[in-house]
mmCIF file of C-alpha atoms in Angstrom:
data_model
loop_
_atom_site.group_PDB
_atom_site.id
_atom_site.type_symbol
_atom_site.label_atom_id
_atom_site.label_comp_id
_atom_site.label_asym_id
_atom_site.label_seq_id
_atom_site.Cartn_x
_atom_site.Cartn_y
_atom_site.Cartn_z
ATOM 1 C CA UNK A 19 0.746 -2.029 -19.184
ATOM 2 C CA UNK A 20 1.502 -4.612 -16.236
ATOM 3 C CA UNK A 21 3.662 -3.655 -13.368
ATOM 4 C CA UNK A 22 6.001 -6.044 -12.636
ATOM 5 C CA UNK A 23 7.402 -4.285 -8.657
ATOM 6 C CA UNK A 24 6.354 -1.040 -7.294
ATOM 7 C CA UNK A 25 8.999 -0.382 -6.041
ATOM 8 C CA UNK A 26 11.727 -1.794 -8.198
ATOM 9 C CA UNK A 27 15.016 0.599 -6.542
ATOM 10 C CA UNK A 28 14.566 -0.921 -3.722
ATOM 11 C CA UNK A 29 15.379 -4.458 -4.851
ATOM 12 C CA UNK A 30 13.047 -6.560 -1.962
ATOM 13 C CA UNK A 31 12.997 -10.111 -1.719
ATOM 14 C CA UNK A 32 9.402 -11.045 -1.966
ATOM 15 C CA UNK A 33 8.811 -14.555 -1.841
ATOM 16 C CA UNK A 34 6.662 -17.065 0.880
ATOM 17 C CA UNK A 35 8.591 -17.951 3.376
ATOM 18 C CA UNK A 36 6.836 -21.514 4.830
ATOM 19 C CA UNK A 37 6.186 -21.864 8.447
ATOM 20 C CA UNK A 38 8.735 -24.518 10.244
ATOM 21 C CA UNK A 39 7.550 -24.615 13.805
ATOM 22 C CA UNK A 40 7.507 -28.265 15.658
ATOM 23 C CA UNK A 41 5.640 -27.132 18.698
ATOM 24 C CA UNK A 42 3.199 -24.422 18.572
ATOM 25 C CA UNK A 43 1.473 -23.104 21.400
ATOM 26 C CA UNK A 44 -2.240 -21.709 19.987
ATOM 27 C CA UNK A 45 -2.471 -23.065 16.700
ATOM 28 C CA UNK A 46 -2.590 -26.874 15.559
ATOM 29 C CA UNK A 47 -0.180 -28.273 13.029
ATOM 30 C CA UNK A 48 -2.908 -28.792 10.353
ATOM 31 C CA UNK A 49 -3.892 -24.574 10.419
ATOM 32 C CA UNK A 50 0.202 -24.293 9.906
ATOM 33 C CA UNK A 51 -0.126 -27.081 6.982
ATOM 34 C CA UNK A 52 -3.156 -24.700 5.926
ATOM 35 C CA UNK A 53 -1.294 -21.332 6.046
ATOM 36 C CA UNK A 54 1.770 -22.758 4.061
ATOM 37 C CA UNK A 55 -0.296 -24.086 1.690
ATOM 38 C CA UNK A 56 -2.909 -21.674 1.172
ATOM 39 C CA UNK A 57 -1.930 -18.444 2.732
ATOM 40 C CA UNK A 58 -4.675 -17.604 5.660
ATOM 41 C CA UNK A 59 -6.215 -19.123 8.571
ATOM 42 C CA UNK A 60 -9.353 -17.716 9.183
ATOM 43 C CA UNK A 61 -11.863 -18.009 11.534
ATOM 44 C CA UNK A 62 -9.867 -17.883 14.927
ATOM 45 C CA UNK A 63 -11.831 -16.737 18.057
ATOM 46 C CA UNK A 64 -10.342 -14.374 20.309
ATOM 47 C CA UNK A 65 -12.580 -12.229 21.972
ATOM 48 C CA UNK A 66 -16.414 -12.591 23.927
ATOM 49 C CA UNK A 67 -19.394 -10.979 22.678
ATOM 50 C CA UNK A 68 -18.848 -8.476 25.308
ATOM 51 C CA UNK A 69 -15.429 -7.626 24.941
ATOM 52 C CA UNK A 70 -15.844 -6.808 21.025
ATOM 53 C CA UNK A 71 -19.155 -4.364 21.863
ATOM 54 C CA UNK A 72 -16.419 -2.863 24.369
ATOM 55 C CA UNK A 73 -14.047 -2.179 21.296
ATOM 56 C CA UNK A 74 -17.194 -1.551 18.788
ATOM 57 C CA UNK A 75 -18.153 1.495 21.088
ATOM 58 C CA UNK A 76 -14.612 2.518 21.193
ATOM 59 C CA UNK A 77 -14.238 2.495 17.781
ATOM 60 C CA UNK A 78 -17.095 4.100 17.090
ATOM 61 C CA UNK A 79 -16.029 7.639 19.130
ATOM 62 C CA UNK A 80 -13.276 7.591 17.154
ATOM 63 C CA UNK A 81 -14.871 7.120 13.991
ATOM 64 C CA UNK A 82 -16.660 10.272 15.135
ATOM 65 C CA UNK A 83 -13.581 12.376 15.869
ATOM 66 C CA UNK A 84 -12.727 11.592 12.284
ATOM 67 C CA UNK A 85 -15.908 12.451 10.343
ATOM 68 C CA UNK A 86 -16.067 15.744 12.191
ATOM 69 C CA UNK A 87 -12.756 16.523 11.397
ATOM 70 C CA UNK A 88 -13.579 16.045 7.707
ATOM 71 C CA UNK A 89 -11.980 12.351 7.546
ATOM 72 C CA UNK A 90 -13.807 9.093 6.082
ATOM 73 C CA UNK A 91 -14.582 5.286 7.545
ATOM 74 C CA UNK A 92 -10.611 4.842 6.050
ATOM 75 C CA UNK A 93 -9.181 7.367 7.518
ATOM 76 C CA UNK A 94 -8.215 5.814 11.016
ATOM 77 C CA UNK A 95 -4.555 4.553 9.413
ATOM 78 C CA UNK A 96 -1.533 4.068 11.297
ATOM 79 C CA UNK A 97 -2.819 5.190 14.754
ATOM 80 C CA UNK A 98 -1.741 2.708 17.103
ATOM 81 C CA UNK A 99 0.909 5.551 18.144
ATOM 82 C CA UNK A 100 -1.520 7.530 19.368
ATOM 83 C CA UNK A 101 -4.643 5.257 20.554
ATOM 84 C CA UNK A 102 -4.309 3.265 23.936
ATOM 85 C CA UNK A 103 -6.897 1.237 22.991
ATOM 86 C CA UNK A 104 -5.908 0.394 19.482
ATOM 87 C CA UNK A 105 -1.765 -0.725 21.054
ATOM 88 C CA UNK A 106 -3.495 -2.639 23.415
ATOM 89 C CA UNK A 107 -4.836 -4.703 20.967
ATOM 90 C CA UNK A 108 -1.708 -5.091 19.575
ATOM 91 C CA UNK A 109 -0.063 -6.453 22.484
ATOM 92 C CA UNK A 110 -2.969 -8.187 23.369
ATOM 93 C CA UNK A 111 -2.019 -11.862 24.436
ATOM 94 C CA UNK A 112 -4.548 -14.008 22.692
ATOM 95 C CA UNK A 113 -3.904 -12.372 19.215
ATOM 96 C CA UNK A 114 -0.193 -12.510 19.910
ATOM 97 C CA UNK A 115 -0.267 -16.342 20.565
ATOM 98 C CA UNK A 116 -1.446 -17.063 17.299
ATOM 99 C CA UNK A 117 0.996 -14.649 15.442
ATOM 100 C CA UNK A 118 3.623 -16.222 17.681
ATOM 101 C CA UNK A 119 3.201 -19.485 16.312
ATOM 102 C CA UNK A 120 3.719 -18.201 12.638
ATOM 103 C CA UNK A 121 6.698 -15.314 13.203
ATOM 104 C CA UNK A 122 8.274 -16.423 16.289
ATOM 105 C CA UNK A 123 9.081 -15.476 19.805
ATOM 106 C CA UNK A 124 9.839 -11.727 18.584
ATOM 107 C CA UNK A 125 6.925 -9.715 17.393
ATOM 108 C CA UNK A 126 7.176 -5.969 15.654
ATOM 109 C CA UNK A 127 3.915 -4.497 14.687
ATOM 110 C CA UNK A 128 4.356 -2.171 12.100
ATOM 111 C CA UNK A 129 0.805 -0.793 10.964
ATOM 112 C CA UNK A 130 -2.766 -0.778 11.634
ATOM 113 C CA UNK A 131 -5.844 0.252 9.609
ATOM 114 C CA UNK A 132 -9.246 0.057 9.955
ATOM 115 C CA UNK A 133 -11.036 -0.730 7.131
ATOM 116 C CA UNK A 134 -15.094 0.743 8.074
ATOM 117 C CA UNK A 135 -17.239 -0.333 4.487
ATOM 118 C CA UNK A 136 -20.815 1.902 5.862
ATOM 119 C CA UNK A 137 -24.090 0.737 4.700
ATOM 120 C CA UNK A 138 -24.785 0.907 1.144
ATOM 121 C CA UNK A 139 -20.981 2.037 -0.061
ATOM 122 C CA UNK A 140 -19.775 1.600 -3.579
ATOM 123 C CA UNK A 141 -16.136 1.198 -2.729
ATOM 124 C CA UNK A 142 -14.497 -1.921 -3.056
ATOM 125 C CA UNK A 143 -10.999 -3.183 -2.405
ATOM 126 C CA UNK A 144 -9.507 -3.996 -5.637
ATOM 127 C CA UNK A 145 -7.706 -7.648 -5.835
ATOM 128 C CA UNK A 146 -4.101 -7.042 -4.690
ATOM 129 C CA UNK A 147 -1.168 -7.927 -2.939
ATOM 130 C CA UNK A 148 -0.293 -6.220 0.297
ATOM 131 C CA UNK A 149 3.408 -6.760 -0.016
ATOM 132 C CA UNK A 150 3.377 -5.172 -3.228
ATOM 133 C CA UNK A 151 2.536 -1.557 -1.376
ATOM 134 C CA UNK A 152 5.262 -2.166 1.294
ATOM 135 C CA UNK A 153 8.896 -0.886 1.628
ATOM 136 C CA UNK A 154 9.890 -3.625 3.429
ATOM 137 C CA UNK A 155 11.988 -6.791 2.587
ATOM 138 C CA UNK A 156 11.940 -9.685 3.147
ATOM 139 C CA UNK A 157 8.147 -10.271 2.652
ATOM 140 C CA UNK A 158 7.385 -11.785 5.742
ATOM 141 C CA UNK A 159 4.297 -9.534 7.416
ATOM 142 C CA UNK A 160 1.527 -11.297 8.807
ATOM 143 C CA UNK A 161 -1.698 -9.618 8.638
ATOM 144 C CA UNK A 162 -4.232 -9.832 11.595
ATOM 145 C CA UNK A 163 -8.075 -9.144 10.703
ATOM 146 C CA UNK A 164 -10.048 -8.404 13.199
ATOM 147 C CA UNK A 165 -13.968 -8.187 13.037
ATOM 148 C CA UNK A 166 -15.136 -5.574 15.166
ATOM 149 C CA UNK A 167 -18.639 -6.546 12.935
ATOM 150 C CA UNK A 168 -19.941 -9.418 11.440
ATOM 151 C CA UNK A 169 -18.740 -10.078 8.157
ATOM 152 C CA UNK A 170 -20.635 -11.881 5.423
ATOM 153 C CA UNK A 171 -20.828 -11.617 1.583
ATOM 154 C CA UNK A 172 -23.620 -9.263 1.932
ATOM 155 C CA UNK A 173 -21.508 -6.504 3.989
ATOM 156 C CA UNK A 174 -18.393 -6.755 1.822
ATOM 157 C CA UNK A 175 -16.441 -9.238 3.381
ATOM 158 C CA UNK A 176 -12.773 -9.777 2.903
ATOM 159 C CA UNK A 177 -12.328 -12.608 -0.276
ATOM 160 C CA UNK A 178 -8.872 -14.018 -0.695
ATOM 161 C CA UNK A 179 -7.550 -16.372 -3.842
ATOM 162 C CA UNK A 180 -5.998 -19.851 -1.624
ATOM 163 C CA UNK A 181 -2.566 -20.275 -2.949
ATOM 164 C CA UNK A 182 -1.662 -16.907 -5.029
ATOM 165 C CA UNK A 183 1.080 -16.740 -2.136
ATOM 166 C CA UNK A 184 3.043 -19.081 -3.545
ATOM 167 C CA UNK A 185 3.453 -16.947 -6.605
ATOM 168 C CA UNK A 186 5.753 -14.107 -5.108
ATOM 169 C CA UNK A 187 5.409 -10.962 -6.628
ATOM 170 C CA UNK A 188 2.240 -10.662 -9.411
ATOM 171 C CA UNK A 189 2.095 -7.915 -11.907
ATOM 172 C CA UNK A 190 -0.614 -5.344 -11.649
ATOM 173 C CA UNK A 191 -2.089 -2.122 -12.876
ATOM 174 C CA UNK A 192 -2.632 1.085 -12.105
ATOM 175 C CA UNK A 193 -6.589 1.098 -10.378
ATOM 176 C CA UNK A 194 -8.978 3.106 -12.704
ATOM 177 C CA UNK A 195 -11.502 5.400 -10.932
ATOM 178 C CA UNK A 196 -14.209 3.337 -12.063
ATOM 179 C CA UNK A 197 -13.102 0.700 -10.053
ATOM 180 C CA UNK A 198 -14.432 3.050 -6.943
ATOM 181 C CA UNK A 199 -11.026 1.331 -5.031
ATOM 182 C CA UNK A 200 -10.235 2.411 -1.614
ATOM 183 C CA UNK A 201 -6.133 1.468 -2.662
ATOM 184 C CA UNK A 202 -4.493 1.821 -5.971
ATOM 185 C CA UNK A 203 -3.754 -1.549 -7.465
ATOM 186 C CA UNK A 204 -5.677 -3.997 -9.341
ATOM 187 C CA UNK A 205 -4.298 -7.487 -10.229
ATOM 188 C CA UNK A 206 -6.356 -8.680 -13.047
ATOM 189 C CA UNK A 207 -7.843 -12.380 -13.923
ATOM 190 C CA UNK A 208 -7.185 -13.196 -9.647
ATOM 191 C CA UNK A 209 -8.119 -16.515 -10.315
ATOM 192 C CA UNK A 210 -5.526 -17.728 -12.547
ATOM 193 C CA UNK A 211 -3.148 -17.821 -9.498
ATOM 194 C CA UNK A 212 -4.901 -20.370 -7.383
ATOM 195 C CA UNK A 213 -7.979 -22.126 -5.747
ATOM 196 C CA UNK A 214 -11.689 -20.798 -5.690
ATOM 197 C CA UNK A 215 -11.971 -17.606 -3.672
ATOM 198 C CA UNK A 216 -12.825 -17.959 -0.030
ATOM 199 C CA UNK A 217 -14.714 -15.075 1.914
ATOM 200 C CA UNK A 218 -13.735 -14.208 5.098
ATOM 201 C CA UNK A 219 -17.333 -14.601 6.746
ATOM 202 C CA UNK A 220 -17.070 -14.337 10.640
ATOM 203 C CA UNK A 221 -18.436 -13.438 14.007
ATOM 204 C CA UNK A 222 -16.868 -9.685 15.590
ATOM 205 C CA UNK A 223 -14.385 -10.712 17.973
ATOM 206 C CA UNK A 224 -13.269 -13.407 15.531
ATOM 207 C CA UNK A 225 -10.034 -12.596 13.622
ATOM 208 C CA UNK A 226 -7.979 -14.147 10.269
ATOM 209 C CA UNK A 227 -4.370 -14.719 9.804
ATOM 210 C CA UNK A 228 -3.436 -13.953 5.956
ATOM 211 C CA UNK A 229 0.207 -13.356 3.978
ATOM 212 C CA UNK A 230 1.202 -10.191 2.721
ATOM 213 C CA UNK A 231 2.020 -12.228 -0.735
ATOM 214 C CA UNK A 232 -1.747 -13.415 -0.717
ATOM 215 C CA UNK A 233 -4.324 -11.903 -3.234
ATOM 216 C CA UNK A 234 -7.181 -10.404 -1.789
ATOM 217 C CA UNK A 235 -10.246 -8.046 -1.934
ATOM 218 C CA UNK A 236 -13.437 -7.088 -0.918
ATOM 219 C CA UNK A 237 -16.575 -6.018 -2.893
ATOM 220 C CA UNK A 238 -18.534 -3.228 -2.104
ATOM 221 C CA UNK A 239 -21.152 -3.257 0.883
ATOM 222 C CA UNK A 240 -24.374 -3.657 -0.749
ATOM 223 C CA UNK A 241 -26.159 -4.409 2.765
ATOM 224 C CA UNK A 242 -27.936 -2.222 5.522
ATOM 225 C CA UNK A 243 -24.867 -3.141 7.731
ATOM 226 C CA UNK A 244 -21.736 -1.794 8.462
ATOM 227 C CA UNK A 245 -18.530 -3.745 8.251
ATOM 228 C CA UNK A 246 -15.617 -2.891 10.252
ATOM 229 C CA UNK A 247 -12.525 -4.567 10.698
ATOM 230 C CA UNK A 248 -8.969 -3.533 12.315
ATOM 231 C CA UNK A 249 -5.985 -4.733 10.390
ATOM 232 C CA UNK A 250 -2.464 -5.485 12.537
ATOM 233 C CA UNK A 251 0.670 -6.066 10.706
ATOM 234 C CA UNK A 252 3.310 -7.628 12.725
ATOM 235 C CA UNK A 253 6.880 -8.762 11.182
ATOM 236 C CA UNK A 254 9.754 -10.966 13.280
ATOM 237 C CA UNK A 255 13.171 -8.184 13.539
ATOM 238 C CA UNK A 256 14.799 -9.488 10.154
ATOM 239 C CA UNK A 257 12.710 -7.631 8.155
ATOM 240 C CA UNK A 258 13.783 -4.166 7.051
ATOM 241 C CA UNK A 259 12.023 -1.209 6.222
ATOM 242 C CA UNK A 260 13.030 1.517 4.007
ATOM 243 C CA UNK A 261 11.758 5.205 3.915
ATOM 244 C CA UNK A 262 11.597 5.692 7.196
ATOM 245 C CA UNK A 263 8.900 2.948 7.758
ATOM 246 C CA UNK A 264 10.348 1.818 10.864
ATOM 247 C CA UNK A 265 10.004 4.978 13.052
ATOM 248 C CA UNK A 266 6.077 3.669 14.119
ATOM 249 C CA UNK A 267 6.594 0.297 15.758
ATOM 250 C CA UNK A 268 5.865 -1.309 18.630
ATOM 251 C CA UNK A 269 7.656 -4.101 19.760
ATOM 252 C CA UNK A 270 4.487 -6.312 21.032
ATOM 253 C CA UNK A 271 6.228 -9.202 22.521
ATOM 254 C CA UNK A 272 9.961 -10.505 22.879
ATOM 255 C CA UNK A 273 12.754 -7.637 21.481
ATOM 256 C CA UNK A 274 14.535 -6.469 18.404
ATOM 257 C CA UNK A 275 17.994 -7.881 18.803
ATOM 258 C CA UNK A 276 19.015 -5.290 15.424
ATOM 259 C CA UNK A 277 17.460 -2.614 17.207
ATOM 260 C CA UNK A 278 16.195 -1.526 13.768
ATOM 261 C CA UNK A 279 12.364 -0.897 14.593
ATOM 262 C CA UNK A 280 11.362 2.247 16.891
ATOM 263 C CA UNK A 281 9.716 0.776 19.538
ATOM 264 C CA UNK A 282 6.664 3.402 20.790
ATOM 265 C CA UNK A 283 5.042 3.215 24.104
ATOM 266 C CA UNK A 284 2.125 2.369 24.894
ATOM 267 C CA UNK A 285 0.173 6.002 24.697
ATOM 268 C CA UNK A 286 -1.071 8.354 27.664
ATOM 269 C CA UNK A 287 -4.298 9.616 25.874
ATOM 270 C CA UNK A 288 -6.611 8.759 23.426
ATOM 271 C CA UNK A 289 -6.641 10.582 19.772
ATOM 272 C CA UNK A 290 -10.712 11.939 21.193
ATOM 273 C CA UNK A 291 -9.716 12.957 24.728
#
């Protein structure tokens, strides 16, 4: 049976909440036009060819930290308290400007997770709504995806439905383990709920913009390629988070006038020193 709310107790007001911003700084008023209307932005450059191998090889020692302490390529979740490198992309000021011109001045990131598909993997990332996970209200996160690979159709890139934001919350069910899904929800017959999907084909160092109301997946990685990508979920201070979901943020740029969000520092050592 459907599943109208995950988690119904806690009453959350999920609905899009359009962009209104006159004067943006990084983006142009057409990829604002495009978000309201269709949920994502996607491709938006950020970093040289360089800079990305930089964060490739960093990722990569951590990725080995994690397989030899019995972990998997999904297992680096949530570690931005602990990982200099991972808060300083956070805080980083080209991703910022873009996330600035959708959330405002004041920018709380919440969450990261790198999501590593390896060569050959039958996992896939069933279609879903992030919001739906989330104890927080109202839905306003806004998801950075950044390619630390290339991303193509091939690899198991990230495919999103255009417009299934504008739907609020959409019933799903419980994943089966057939489905091989790295998460636990599947929203079935995707397409019903808007446009043609789009995949999420770019360069590393490129990143997408996406709402946490917009349906999304990935199929599995049927290439000789890996495809990594680090997710960044930053909220503006009037959202609220419940169970305790606010103890792991950093406040990336402006301030928390509430003072509801933990704000961490930046960290003294890696999680492989």
């Amino acid at each position: 049976m459907p599943i109208a709310d995950a988690l119904p107790d806690l009453k959350r007001k999920l609905q899009f909440f359009p962009v209104e911003n006159k004067n943006p700084s990084k983006l142009t008023q057409t990829q604002i036009q495009q978000f309201n209307q269709k949920g994502y932005i996607c491709p938006l450059d950020v970093f040289s060819e360089s800079e990305i191998t930089q964060h490739r090889v960093y990722f990569n020692r951590l990725m080995e930290k994690v397989l030899a302490d019995g972990g998997n390529s999904y297992s680096i979740n949530g570690w931005h308290t602990r990982c200099a490198g991972i808060h300083d992309l956070i805080t980083e000021d080209r991703i910022l400007d873009y996330v600035q011109d959708l959330l405002g001045e004041n920018l709380i990131c919440w969450g990261t997770h790198y999501f590593c598909k390896l060569p050959g993997e039958d996992k896939q990332v069933s279609w879903h709504q992030d919001a739906s996970y989330w104890p927080l209200s109202p839905s306003k996160t806004v998801t950075v995806w950044l390619a630390i690979d290339d991303t193509s159709i091939e690899n198991g890139a990230m495919t999103v439905i255009p417009k299934s934001h504008l739907h609020g919350q959409i019933a799903f069910e419980r994943s089966t383990a057939e489905e091989k899904n790295v998460l636990s929800q599947t929203v079935l017959e995707p397409q019903q709920y808007g446009d043609t999907p789009v995949h999420f084909e770019m360069k590393a160092g490129q990143m997408s913009l996406h709402s946490d109301l917009l349906l999304h997946g990935s199929e599995p990685n049927t290439s000789d390629r890996r495809r990594c990508g680090l997710t960044m979920r930053f909220v503006p201070p009037d959202v609220h988070a419940a169970n305790n979901w606010n103890q792991r943020a950093i406040i990336a740029r402006g301030s928390d006038p509430n003072g509801h969000w933990v704000h961490n520092p930046r960290p003294n050592e890696e999680a492989f020193s």
